[in-house]
XYZ file of C-alpha atoms in Angstrom:
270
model
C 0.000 0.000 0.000
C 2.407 2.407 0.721
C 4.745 2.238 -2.621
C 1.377 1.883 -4.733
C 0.330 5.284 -2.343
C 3.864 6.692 -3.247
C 3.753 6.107 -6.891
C 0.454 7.722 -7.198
C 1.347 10.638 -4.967
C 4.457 11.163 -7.373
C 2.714 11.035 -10.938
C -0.492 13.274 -9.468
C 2.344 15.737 -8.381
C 4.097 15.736 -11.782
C 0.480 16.520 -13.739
C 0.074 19.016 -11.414
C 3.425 20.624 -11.644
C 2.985 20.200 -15.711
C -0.224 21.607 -16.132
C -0.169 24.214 -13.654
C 3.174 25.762 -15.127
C 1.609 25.496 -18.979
C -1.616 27.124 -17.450
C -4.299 27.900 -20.464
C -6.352 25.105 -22.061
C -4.144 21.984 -20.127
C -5.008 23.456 -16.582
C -8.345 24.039 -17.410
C -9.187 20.730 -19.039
C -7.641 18.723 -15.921
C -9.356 21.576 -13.378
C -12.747 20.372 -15.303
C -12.148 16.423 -15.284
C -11.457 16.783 -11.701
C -14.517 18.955 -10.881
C -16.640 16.445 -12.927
C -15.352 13.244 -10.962
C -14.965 15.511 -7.304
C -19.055 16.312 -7.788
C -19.972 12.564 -8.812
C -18.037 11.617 -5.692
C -19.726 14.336 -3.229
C -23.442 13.867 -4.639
C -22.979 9.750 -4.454
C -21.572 10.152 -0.673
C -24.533 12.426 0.135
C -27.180 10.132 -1.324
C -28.339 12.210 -4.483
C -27.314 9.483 -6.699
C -29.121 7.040 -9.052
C -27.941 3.952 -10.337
C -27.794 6.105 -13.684
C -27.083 9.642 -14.028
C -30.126 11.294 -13.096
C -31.735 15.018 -13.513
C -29.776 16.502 -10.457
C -26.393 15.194 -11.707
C -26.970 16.162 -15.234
C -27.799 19.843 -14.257
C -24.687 20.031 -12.003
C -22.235 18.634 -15.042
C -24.184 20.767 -17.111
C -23.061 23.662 -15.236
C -19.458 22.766 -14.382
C -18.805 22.318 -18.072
C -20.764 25.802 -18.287
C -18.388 27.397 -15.697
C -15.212 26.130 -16.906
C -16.116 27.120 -20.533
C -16.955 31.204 -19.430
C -14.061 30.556 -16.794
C -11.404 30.119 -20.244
C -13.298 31.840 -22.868
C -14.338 34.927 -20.555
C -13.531 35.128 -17.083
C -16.076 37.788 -16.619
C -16.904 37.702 -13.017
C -20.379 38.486 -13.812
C -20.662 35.266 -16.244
C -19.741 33.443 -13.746
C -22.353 34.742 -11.194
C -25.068 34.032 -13.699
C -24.023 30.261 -14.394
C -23.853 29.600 -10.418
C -27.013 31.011 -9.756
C -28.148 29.470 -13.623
C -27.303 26.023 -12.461
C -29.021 26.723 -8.488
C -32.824 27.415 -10.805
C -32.034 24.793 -13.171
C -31.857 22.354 -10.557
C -34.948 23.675 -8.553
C -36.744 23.586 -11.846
C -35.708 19.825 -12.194
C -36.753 19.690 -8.249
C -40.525 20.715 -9.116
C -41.222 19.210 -12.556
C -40.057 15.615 -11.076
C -41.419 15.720 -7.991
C -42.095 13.831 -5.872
C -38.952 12.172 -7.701
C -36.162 14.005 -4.796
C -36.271 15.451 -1.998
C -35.628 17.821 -0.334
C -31.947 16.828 1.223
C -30.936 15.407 -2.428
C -31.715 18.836 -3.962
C -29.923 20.572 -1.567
C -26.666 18.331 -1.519
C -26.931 18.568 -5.961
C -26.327 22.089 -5.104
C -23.583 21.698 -2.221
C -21.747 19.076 -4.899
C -21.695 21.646 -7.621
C -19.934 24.866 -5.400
C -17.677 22.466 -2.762
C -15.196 20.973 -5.616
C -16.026 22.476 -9.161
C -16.597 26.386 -8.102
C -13.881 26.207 -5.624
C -11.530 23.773 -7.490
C -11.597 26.573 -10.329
C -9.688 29.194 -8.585
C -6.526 27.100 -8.864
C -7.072 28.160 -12.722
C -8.216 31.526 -11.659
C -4.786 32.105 -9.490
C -2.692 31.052 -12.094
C -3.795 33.036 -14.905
C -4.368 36.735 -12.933
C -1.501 38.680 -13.019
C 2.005 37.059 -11.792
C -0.217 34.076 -11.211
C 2.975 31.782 -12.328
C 4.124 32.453 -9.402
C 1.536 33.253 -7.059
C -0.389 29.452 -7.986
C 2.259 27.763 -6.042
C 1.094 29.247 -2.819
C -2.014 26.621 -3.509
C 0.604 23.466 -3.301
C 2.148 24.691 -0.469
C -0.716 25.894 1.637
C -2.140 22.565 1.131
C 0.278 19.366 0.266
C 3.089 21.197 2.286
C 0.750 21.770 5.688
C -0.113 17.644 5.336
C 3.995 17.285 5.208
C 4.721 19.418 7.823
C 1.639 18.979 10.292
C 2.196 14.961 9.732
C 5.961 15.604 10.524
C 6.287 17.667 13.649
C 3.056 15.308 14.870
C 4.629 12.045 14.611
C 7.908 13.257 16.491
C 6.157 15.423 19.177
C 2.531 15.100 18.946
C 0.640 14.789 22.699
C -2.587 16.418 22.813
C -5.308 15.316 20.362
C -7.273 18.609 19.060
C -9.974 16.388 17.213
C -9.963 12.825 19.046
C -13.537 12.189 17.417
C -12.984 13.551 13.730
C -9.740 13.135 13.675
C -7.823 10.691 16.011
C -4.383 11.044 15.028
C -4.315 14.784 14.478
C -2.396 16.751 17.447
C -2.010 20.446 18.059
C 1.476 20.138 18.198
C 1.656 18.902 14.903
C -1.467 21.715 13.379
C 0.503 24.663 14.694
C 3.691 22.724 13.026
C 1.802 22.682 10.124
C 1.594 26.098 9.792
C 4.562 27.158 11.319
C 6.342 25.051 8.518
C 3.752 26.111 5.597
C 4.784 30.062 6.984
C 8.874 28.751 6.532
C 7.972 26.889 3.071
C 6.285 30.183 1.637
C 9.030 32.602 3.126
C 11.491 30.503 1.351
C 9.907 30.387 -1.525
C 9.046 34.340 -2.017
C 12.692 35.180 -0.924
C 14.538 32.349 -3.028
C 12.548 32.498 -6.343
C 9.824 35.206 -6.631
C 11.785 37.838 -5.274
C 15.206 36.080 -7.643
C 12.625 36.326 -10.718
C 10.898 39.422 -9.875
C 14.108 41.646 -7.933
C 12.090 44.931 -7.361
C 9.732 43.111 -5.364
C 9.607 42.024 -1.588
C 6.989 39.504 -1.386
C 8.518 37.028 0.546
C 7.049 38.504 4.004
C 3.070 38.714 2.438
C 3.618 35.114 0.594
C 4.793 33.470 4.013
C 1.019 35.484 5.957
C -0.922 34.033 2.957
C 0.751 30.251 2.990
C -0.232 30.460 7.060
C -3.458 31.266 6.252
C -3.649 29.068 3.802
C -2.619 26.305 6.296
C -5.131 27.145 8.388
C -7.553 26.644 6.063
C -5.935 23.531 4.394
C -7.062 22.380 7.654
C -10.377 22.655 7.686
C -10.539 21.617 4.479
C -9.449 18.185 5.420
C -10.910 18.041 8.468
C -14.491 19.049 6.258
C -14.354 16.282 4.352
C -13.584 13.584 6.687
C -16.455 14.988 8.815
C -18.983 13.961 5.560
C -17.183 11.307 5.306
C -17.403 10.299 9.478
C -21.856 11.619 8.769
C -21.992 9.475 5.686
C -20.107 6.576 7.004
C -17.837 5.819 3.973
C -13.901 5.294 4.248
C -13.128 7.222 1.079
C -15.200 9.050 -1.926
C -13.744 7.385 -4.919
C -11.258 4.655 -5.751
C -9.699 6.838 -8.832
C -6.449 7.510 -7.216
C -4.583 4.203 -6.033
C -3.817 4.418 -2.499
C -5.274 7.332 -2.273
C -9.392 7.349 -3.185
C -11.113 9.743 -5.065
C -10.086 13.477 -5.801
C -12.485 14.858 -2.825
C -10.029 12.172 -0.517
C -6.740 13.828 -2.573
C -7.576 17.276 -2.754
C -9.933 18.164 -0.366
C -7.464 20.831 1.077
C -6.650 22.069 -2.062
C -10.046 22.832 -2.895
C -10.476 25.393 0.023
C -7.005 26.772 -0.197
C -7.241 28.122 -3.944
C -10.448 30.700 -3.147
C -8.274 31.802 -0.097
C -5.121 32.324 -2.010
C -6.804 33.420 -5.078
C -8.277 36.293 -3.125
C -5.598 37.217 -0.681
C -3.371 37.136 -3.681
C -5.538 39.667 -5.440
C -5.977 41.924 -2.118
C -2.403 41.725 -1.036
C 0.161 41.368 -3.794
């Protein structure tokens, strides 16, 4: 399990490297295949599945594909408004004309599926192509995969008081606050070593180490989110796509609330 987990870990982190660093239609195509599988995942888990693809489903892929096709063509903020609050009547129209086919819940979670990975899971693609965003999308990686690296490190070699012993068993506070201490460390040394290198009349390295922290934070929760559906739903993981890993709401549920926060501290603060 944990070479086959290795070996997966490794090739996901080389398509991400690749198509985040050629940005444009690459990023965006593997941004939408993930939102597409992350929303079958989350609307299964949360019971709003058929044995085929029903109504609900078909609106929500309807609208991903919508969102990632203003999101390249346009990126008007505005057109992107419309399409989430398009796809929220589109699925309350399918929610009257079928009923009693769902309820209530199922209707509700369509809509939850559609904004948790594919909205959120965009602004990776929305980081990367705003201004500077070849270097500002990195803060996404690091905020997320290098909090798990760091948190998992300083817990194993002085973790002692659980912070979550119902969510999250092995999580300690030691090892959270090591997680973002570390994330802080990874984003200072990356501002200072390369941005600030590439860009030299910039100083960014102090603003890129707040937003990694805060990123951390948030990586957090992310994770923490999504095992607590998990924990509600009682399911061990959301997919099976990703050998050793499960499904992309098991790989990249931190990502997924990291790139809104970085996105828009990014925008607000660099």
């Amino acid at each position: 399990m944990f070479w086959t987990r290795l070996a997966s870990g490794i090739v996901l982190l080389v398509i991400a490297i690749g198509a985040i660093g050629l940005g444009g239609i690459p990023l965006a195509i593997l941004l939408w295949a993930a939102s597409l599988t992350g929303f079958r995942e989350l609307a299964k888990a949360l019971k709003c599945e058929g044995e085929r693809i029903n109504g609900l489903e078909f609106v929500g892929m309807a609208g991903i594909t919508c969102y990632y096709l203003l999101l390249y063509f346009s990126g008007e903020h505005l057109l992107l408004l419309m399409c989430i609050v398009g796809t929220f009547l589109a699925i309350m129209f399918d929610y009257v004309i079928t009923f009693p086919k769902y309820n209530a819940v199922q209707v509700m979670a369509a809509f939850f599926s559609f904004m948790y990975a594919p909205v959120l899971l965009a602004f990776v693609y929305q980081t990367r192509m705003c201004e500077q965003g070849i270097y500002t999308v990195w803060m996404i990686l690091i905020s997320s995969w290098g909090c798990d690296t760091c948190a998992y490190a300083v817990g194993k070699l002085i973790g002692r008081r659980k912070i979550f012993p119902v969510l999250s068993p092995k999580k300690s506070l030691e090892g959270c606050i090591g997680g973002v201490l570390g994330t802080a460390l990874l984003g200072w040394l990356y501002g200072h070593f390369f941005v600030e290198r590439s860009l030299p009349d910039q100083r960014v390295a102090g603003i890129m180490a707040l937003i990694c922290a805060v990123g951390a934070v948030m990586s957090m929760v992310g994770d923490l989110a999504a095992s607590a559906v998990k924990r509600n739903m009682e399911i061990k993981d959301y997919g099976k796509l990703i050998p050793g890993h499960g499904g992309i709401m098991d790989r990249f549920d931190s990502m997924i609330v990291t790139a809104p926060l970085t996105y828009f501290l990014t925008v607000l603060l660099l």
